[in-house]
mmCIF file of C-alpha atoms in Angstrom:
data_model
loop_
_atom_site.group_PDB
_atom_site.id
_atom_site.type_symbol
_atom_site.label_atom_id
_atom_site.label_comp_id
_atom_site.label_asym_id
_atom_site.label_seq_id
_atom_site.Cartn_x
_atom_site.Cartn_y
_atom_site.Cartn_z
ATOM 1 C CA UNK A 172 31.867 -38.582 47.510
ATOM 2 C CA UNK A 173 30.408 -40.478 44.295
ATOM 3 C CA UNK A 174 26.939 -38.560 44.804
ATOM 4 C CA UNK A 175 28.797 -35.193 44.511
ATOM 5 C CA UNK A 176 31.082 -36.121 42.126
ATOM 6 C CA UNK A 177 27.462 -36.781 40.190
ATOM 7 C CA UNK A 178 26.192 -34.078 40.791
ATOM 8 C CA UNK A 179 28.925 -31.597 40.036
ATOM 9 C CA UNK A 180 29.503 -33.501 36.672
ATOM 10 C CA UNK A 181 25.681 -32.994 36.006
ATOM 11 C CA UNK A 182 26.016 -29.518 37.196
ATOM 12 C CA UNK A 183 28.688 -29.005 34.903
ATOM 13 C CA UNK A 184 27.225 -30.734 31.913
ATOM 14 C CA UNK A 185 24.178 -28.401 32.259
ATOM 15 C CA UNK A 186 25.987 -25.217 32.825
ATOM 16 C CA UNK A 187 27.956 -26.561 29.414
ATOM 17 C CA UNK A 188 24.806 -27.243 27.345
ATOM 18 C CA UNK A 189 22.976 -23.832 28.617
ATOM 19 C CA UNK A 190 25.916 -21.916 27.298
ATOM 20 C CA UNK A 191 26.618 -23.737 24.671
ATOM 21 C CA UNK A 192 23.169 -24.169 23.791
ATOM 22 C CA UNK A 193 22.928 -19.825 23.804
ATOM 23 C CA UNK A 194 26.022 -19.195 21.744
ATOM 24 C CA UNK A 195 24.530 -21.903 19.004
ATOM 25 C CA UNK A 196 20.681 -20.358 19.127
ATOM 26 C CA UNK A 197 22.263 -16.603 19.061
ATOM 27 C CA UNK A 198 22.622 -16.580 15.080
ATOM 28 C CA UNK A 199 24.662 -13.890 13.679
ATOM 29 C CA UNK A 200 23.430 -11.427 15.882
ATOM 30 C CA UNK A 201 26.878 -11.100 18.627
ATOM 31 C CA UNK A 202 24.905 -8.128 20.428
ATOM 32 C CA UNK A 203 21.437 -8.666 20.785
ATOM 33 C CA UNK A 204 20.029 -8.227 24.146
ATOM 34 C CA UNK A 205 18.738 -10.952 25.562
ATOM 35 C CA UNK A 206 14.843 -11.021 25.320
ATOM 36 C CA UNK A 207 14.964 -8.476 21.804
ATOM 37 C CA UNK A 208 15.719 -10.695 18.945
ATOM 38 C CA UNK A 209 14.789 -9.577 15.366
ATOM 39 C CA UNK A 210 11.467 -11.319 14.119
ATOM 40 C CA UNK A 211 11.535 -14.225 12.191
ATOM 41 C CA UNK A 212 8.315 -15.837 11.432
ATOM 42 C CA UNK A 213 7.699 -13.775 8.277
ATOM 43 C CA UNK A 214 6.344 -16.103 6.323
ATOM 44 C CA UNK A 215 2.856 -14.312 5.022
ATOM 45 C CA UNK A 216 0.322 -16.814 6.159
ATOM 46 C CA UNK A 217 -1.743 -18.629 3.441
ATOM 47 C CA UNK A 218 -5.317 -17.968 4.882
ATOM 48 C CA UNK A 219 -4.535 -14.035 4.750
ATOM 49 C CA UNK A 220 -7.593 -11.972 3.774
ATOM 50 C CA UNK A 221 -7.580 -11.188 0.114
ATOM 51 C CA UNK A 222 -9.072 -7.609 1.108
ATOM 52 C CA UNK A 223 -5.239 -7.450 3.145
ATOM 53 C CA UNK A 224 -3.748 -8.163 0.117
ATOM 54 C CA UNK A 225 -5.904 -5.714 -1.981
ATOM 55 C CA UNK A 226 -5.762 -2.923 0.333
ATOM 56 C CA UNK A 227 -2.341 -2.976 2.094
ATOM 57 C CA UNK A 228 -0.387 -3.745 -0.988
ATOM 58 C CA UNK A 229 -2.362 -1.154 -3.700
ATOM 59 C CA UNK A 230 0.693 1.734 -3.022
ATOM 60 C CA UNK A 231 3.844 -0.252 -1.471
ATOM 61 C CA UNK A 232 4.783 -3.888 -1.192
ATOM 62 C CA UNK A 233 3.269 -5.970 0.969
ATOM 63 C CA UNK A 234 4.897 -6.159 4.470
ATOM 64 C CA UNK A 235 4.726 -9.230 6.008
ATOM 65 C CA UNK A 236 2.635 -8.974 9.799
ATOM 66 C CA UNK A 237 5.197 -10.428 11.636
ATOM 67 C CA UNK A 238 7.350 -7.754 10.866
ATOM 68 C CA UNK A 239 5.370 -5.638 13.620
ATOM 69 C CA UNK A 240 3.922 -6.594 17.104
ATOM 70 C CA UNK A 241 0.538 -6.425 17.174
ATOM 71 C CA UNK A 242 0.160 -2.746 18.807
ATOM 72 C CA UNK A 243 2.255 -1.377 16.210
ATOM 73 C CA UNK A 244 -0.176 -3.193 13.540
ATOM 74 C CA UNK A 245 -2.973 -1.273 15.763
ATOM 75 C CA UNK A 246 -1.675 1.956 15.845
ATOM 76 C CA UNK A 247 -1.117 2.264 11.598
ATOM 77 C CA UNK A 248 -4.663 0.671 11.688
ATOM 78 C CA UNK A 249 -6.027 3.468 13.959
ATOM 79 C CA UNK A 250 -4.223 5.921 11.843
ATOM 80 C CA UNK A 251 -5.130 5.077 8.581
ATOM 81 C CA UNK A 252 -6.198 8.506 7.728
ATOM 82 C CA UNK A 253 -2.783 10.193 8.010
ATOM 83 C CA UNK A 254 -1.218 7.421 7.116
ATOM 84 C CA UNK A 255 2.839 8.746 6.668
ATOM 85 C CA UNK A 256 0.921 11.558 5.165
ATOM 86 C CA UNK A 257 -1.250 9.531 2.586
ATOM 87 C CA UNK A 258 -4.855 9.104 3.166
ATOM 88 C CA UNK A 259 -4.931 5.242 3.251
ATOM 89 C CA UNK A 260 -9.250 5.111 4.708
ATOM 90 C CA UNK A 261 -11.032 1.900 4.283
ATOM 91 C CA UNK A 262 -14.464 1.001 5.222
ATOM 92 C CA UNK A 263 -15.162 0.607 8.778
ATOM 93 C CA UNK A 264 -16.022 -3.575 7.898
ATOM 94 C CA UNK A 265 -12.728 -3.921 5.938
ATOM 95 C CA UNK A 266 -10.754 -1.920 8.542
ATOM 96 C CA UNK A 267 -12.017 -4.639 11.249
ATOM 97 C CA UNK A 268 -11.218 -7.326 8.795
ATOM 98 C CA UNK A 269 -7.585 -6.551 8.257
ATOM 99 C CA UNK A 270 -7.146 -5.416 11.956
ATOM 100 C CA UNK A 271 -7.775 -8.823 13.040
ATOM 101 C CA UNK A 272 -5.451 -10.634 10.812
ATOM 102 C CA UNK A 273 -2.987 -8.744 11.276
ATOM 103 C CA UNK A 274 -2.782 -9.264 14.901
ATOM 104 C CA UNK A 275 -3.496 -12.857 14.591
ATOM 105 C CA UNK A 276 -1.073 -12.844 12.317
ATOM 106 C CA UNK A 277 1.855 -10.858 13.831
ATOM 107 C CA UNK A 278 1.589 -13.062 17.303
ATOM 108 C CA UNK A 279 4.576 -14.565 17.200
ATOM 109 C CA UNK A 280 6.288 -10.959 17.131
ATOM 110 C CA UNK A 281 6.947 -10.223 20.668
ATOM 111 C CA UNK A 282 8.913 -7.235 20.426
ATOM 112 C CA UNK A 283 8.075 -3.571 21.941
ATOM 113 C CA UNK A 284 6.505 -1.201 19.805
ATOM 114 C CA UNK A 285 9.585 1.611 18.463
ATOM 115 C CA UNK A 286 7.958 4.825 18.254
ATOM 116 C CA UNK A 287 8.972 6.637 15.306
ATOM 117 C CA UNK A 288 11.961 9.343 14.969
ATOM 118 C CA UNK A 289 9.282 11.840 13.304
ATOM 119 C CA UNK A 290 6.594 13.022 15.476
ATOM 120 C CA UNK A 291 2.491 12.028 14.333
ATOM 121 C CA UNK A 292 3.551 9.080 12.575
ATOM 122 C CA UNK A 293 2.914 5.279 13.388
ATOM 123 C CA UNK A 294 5.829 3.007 13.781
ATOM 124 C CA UNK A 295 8.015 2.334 11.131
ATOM 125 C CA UNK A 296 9.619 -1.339 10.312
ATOM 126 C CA UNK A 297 12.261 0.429 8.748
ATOM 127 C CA UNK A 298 12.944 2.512 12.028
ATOM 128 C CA UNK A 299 13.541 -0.461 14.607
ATOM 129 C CA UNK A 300 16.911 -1.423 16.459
ATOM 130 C CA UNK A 301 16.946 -4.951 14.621
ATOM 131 C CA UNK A 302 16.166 -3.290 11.008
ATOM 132 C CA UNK A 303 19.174 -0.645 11.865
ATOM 133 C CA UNK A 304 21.730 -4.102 13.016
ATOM 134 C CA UNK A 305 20.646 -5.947 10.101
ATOM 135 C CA UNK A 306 21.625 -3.558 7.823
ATOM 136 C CA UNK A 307 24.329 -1.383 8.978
ATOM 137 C CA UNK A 308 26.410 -2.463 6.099
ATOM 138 C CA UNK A 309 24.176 -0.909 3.698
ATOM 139 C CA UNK A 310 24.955 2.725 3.115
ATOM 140 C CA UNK A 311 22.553 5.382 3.128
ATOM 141 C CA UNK A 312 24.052 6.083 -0.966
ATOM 142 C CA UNK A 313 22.317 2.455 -1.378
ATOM 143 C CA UNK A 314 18.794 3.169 0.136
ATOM 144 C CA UNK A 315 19.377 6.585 -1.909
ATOM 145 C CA UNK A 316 19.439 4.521 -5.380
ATOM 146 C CA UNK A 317 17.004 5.335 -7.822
ATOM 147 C CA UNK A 318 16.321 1.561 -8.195
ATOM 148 C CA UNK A 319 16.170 1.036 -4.645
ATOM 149 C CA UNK A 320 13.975 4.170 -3.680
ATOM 150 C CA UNK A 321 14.290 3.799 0.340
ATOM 151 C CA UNK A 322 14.289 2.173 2.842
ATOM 152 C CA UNK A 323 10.461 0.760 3.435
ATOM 153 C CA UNK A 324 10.998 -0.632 -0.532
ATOM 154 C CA UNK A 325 12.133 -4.021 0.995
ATOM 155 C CA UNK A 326 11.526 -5.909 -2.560
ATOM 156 C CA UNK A 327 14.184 -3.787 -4.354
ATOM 157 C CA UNK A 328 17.169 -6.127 -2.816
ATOM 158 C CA UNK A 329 14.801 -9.006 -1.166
ATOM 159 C CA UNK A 330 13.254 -10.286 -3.885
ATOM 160 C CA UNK A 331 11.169 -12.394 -2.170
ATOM 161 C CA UNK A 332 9.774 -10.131 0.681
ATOM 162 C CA UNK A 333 6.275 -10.004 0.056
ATOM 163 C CA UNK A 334 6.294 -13.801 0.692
ATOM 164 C CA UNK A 335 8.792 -13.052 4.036
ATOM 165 C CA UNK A 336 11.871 -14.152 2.541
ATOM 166 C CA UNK A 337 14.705 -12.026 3.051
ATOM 167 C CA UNK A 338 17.667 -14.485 3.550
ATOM 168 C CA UNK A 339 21.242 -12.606 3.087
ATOM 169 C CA UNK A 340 22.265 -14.909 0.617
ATOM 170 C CA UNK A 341 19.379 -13.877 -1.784
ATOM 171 C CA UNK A 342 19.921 -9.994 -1.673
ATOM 172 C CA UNK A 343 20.927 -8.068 -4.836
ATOM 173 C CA UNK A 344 20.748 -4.388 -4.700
ATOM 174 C CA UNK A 345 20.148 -2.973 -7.814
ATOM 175 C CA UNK A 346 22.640 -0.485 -9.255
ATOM 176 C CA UNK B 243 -38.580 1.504 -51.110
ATOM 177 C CA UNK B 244 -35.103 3.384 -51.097
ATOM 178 C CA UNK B 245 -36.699 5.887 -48.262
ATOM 179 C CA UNK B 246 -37.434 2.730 -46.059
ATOM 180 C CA UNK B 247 -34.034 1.292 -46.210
ATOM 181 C CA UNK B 248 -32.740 4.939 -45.591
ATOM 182 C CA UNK B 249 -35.003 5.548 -42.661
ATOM 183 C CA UNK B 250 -34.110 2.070 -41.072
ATOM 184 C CA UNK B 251 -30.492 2.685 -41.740
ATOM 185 C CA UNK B 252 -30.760 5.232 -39.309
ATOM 186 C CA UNK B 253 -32.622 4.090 -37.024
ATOM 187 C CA UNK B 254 -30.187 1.104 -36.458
ATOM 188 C CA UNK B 255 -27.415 3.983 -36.462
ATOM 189 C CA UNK B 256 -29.432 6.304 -33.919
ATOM 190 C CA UNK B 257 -27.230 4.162 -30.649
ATOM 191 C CA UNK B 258 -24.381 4.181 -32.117
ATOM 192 C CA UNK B 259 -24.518 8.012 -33.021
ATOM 193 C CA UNK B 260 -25.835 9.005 -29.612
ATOM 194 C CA UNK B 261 -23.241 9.498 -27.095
ATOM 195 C CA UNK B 262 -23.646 6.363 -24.327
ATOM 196 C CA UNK B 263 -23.414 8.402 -21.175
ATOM 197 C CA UNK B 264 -21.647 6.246 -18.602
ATOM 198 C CA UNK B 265 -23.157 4.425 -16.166
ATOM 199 C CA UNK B 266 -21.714 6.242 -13.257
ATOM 200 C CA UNK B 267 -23.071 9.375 -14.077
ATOM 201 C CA UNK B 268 -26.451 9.309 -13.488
ATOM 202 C CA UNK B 269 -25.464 8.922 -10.154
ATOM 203 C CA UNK B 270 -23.378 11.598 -9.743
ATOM 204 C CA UNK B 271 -25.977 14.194 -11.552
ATOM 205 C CA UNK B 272 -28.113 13.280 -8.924
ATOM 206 C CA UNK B 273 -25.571 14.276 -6.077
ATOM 207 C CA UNK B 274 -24.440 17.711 -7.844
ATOM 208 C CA UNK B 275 -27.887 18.811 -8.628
ATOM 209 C CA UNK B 276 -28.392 18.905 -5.195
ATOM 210 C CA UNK B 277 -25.862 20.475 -4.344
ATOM 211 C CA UNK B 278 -26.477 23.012 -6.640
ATOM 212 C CA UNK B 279 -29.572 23.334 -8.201
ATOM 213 C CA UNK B 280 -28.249 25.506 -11.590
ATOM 214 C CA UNK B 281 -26.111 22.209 -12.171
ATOM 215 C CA UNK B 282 -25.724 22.155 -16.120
ATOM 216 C CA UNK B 283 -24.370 18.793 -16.842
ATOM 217 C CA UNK B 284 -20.997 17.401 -16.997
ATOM 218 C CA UNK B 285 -17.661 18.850 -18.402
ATOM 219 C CA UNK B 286 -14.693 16.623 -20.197
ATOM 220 C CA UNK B 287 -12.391 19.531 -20.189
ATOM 221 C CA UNK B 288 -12.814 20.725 -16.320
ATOM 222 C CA UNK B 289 -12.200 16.866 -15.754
ATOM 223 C CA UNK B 290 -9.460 16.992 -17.778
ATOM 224 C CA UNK B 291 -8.221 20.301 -15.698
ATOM 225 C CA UNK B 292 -8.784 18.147 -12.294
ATOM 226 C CA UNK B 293 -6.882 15.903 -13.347
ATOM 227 C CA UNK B 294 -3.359 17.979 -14.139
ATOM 228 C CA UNK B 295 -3.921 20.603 -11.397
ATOM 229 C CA UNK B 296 -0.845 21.104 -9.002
ATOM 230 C CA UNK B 297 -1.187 21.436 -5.239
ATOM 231 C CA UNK B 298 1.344 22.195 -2.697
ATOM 232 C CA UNK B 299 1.604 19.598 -0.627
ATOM 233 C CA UNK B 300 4.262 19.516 2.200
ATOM 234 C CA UNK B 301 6.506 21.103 0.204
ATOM 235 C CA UNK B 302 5.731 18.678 -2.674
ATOM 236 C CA UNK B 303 4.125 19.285 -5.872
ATOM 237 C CA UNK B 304 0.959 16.805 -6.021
ATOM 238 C CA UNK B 305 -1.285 15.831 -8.229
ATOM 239 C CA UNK B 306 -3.817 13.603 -10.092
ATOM 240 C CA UNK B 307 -0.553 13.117 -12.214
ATOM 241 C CA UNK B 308 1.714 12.080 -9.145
ATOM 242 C CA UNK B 309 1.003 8.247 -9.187
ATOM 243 C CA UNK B 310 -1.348 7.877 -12.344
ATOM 244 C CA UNK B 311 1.110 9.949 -15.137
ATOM 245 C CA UNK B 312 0.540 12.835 -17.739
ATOM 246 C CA UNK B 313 -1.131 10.031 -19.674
ATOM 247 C CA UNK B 314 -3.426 7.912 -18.053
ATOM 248 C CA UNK B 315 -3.485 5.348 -20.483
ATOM 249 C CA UNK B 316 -0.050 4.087 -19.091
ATOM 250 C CA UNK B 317 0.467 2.330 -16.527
ATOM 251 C CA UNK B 318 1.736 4.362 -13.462
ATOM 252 C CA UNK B 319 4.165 4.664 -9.875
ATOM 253 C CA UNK B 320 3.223 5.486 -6.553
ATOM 254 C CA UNK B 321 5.671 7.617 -4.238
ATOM 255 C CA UNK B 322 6.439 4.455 -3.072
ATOM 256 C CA UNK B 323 7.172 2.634 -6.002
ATOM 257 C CA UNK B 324 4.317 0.467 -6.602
ATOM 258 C CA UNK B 325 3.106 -0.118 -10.305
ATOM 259 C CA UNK B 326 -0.802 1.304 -10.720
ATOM 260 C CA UNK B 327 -2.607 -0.462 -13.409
ATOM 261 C CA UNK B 328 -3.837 2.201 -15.551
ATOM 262 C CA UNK B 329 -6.756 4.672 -14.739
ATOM 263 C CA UNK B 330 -8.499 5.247 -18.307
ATOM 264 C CA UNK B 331 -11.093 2.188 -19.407
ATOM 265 C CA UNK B 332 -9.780 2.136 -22.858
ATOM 266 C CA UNK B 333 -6.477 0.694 -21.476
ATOM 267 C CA UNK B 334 -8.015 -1.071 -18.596
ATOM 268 C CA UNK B 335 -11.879 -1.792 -18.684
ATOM 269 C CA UNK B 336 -12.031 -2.941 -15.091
ATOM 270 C CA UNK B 337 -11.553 0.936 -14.057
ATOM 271 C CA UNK B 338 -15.068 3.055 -13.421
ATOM 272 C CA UNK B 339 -17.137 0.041 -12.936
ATOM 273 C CA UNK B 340 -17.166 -0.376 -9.287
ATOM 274 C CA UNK B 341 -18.715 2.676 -7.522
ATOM 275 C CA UNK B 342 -17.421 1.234 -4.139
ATOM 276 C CA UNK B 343 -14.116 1.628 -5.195
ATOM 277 C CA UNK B 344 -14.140 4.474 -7.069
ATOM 278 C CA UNK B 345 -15.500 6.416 -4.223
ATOM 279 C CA UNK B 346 -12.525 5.145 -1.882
ATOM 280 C CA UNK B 347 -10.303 6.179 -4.451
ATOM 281 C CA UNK B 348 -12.121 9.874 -4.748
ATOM 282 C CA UNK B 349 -11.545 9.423 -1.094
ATOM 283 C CA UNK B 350 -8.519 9.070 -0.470
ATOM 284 C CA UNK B 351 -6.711 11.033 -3.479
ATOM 285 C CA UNK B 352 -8.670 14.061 -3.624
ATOM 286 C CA UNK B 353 -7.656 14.167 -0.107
ATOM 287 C CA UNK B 354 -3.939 13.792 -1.011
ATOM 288 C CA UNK B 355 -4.139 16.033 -3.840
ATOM 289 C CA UNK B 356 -6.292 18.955 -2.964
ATOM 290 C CA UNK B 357 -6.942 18.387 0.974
ATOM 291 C CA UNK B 358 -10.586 18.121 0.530
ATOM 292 C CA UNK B 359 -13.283 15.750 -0.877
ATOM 293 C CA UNK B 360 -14.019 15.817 -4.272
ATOM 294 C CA UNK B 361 -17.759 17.354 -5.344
ATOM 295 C CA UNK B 362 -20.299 15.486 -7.074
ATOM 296 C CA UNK B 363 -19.369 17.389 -9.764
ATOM 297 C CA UNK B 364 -15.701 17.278 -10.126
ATOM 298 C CA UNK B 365 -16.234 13.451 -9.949
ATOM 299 C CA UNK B 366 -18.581 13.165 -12.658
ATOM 300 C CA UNK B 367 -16.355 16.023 -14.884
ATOM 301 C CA UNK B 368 -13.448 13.968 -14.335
ATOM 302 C CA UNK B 369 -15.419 10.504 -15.486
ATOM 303 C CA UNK B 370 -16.840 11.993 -18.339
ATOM 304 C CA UNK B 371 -13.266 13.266 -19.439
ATOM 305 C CA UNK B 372 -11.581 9.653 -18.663
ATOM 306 C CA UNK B 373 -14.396 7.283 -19.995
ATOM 307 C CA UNK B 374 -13.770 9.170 -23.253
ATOM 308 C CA UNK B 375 -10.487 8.931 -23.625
ATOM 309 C CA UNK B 376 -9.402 6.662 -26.940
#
């Protein structure tokens, strides 16, 4: 009688930690599937290639790796040439260069690659379920702004997004 | 003894009096002349005509203009709202020094901008027309 009272109370206590231990390590996300959770090892890291920097940063801000799996990282690298309609080319040694950080770099991103809405184009950050959740609130007059200038311009409210930092409570969209 | 001083006044002024081609060009010569065999040198003002022609691009007006301005001595925008240093040497001496990168530039933006590579040619009318820029 003892040994199952144990054991349910064990039983019990586990089942009450698990859950527990779920509704405490699900953030502020109350939907999120379980197994899709938005990325959060953005921080850029501080070996990254200065040719990255150079290259990937010349015409937008620079978009921190984890912010992609690694095949979506190898599809805009494969692509380069019609790159959302810009020709982005590098040299074939530079191309291999930032190809490799960025999948070394974007390892701890483990979700699936989103196709994009518009046809020929690689993946867009801006186009992914979590991107969409996390900023629902924000109305498409916002993204519109003239300050703002769209979604992919992630440094017009997060400050601090080239270095990965985008926590809510440092936003300010411009007016 | 005046006539010395005169001659070696000049002399000493002969550099500075000749126009320094830039170092680019040479380069560039090489490439259009053979292309084209009848190629007569360099232009400033068909550089200067690269540089505000208009293409339809997807429905957008594009050009040399686009990202680098109407005047390339300022500092400039991409689509995508990044600053570009700018593009002439007298405001930013780094620019037309580095053949690597000016031919991935040429690359890529002639592509943008007119669909095509850029000739030998346009390239070195367009440096000769933004080295000289004051």
């Amino acid at each position: 009688m003892k040994r199952i009272v144990a054991l349910a109370t064990l039983t019990g206590l586990a089942l009450a930690l698990s859950l527990g231990g779920f509704s405490l390590a699900d953030d502020d996300e109350h939907h999120e599937r379980k197994g899709y959770k938005r990325p959060k090892r953005l921080a850029v890291p501080s070996d990254a290639p200065l040719v990255w920097k150079e290259e990937c940063a010349a015409c937008h801000m620079l978009y921190s790796p984890g912010l992609l799996p690694a095949d979506a990282w190898r599809e805009q690298m494969r692509t380069l040439g019609d790159h959302y309609g810009s020709n982005a080319s590098l040299d074939p040694v530079q191309e291999q260069e930032i190809l490799d950080f960025l999948v070394r770099a974007s390892a701890t991103n483990r979700l699936p690659v989103e196709p994009s809405p518009t046809a020929g184009e690689p993946p867009r950050i801006s186009q992914t379920r979590w991107f969409e959740r996390k900023h629902h609130e924000v109305s498409e007059a916002k993204f519109a702004r003239e300050a703002v200038g769209g979604r992919f311009n992630c440094v017009a409210c997060h400050r601090d997004a080239e270095r990965g930092d985008f926590d809510e409570d440092r936003v300010k969209i411009p007016r | 003894m005046k006539a010395h001083w005169i001659a070696l006044a000049c002399c000493l002024s002969l550099p500075a009096l000749a126009e320094t081609e830039h170092p680019l060009l040479p380069g560039y010569a090489t490439q259009a002349r053979q292309a084209d065999p009848a190629f007569a040198g360099f232009s400033a003002e068909r550089g200067k005509a690269l540089y505000f022609a208009e293409e339809q691009r997807d429905g957008k007006t594009m050009s040399c203009t686009t990202c680098h301005t109407a005047d390339p001595r300022q500092a400039g925008k991409t689509p995508a709202h990044r600053k570009v240093d700018p593009l002439a040497p007298v405001a930013n001496p780094e620019r037309f020094t580095d053949l690597k990168k000016v031919e991935k530039w040429f690359r890529r933006n002639c592509d943008d901008v007119f669909a095509r590579e850029c000739t030998a040619q346009e390239k070195g009318d367009f440096i000769s027309w933004i080295t000289g820029l004051k």
